[in-house]
């Protein structure tokens, strides 16, 4: 089901992604200097560091982010919405949008809705059964809750469970979407099962959980859903959503496509131990270094294709001077591939260990219960009628 010229759909990201072409094809915009300055100033005001993902242009584009700024300046309601479909093990790349969402919740101090569509992958993937998805869902919930969202202002919900409350909004949404529209956007055809055809309505529904301005931080492959929302929002009495969109973190094995948890070698999973991290990076991380030390010293490495460098740049080395030095030293052959890998291994190990501790905290403090059922926002949402 390849429907874009760039091989990027909500289900598949292939080859080297040409982000400029995507921007053009999807009709989104680069984050402007003004957009970034707004977030920088707001962060400073809240005493929160300007986020690495913005500094390094990982979040690089948007649709109607200016509307968010406008709403904020007028003191109007803004809320955040993001999500994750269970269906495989979570890896480092999957945390990007949640880490960034936490930052946005901190700076905007607003409500956040996290959808867990425990129906999506079941419908879209032939070989996945509901039992496996149930297992994955339990793990994902823990990983997501470990990010540390504001428990009073965050609602995490599973479609299979919350569907009863969403149903009126779902009905209104579904009635507005024609088969011709979803087929044109998602490439559905006569061979698509009818659950798939219906799914986009379910991913759109949470954009209507509040009347204010919805901001969705996500990877750019999710854009088609939210483009469709914009066609129907006003007629239902809601605002068109805004999105802030990221690039993909390259898989371990090379700078093409995106990381996939189905190939465990291509990703660092959130439950990998220190030894696995070390082995995977040393064995599989695609290197821009030269085949021998002599050649490397002479010619230097290529940071554009070196996955360790890319991961440090986008995810782990916050210090601008430090990353600049790594780049220079690697390109001049002063820094060897093994040494670069070691820098990443140390950072990654620390990050994963910290994440494990946060997961334990979620368990010890029963936080999941709060996000899903007993928090202020959760209680409000379970009582909501949406009629
Ligand atoms: N479709 C997303 C996935 O495959 C899950 C999702 C649901 C989502 N709602 C969202 C992602 C809102 C971003 C924003 O994981």
Coordinates of N, CA, C and O and ligand atoms in Angstrom, one line a residue, residues 10 81-85 115 117 120-121 199 203 216-218 222 225-226, ligand 1:
X10 N 1.7 6.0 7.2 CA 1.6 5.7 8.6 C 2.1 4.2 9.0 O 2.3 3.9 10.1
X81 N -2.2 16.1 22.4 CA -2.7 14.7 22.1 C -1.6 14.0 21.4 O -1.0 14.5 20.4
X82 N -1.3 12.8 21.8 CA -0.4 11.9 21.1 C -0.8 10.4 21.4 O -1.8 10.2 22.0
X83 N 0.0 9.5 20.9 CA -0.4 8.1 21.1 C 0.6 7.1 20.6 O 1.6 7.4 20.0
X84 N 0.2 5.8 20.9 CA 1.1 4.7 20.4 C 0.3 3.5 20.3 O -0.4 3.1 21.2
X85 N 0.4 2.8 19.2 CA -0.3 1.5 19.0 C 0.6 0.4 19.4 O 1.7 0.2 18.9
X115 N -3.5 8.4 23.5 CA -4.3 7.3 23.0 C -3.5 6.0 22.8 O -2.4 6.1 22.3
X117 N -4.2 2.9 20.9 CA -5.1 2.2 20.0 C -4.7 0.7 20.0 O -4.0 0.3 19.1
X120 N -5.5 -0.9 16.5 CA -4.9 -0.5 15.2 C -4.1 -1.6 14.6 O -4.3 -2.1 13.5
X121 N -3.0 -2.1 15.3 CA -2.1 -3.1 14.8 C -2.8 -4.4 14.5 O -2.5 -5.1 13.6
X199 N -10.6 2.9 11.0 CA -9.7 3.3 12.0 C -9.3 4.8 12.1 O -9.3 5.4 13.2
X203 N -8.6 7.5 15.4 CA -7.4 8.3 15.8 C -7.7 9.8 15.8 O -7.0 10.6 16.4
X216 N -0.7 18.4 18.3 CA -0.2 17.0 18.3 C 1.2 16.9 17.9 O 1.6 17.2 16.8
X217 N 2.1 16.5 18.9 CA 3.5 16.2 18.6 C 3.6 14.8 18.1 O 3.2 13.9 18.8
X218 N 4.1 14.6 16.9 CA 4.3 13.2 16.4 C 5.3 13.2 15.2 O 5.7 14.2 14.8
X222 N 2.5 10.3 10.7 CA 1.2 10.3 11.2 C 0.3 11.5 10.6 O -0.9 11.6 10.9
X225 N -3.6 11.4 9.1 CA -4.7 11.3 9.9 C -5.2 12.7 10.3 O -6.4 13.0 10.3
X226 N -4.2 13.5 10.6 CA -4.6 14.9 11.1 C -4.9 15.9 10.0 O -5.6 16.9 10.2
Ligands
LIG1 N1 -1.0 5.5 14.9 C1 -0.1 5.6 16.0 C2 0.9 4.4 15.9 O1 1.0 3.7 15.0 C3 -0.7 5.7 17.3 C4 -1.4 7.0 17.6 C5 -2.7 7.1 18.0 C6 -0.9 8.3 17.5 N2 -3.1 8.4 18.2 C7 -2.0 9.2 17.9 C8 0.3 8.8 17.2 C9 -1.8 10.6 18.0 C10 0.5 10.2 17.3 C11 -0.6 11.1 17.6 O2 1.7 4.2 16.9

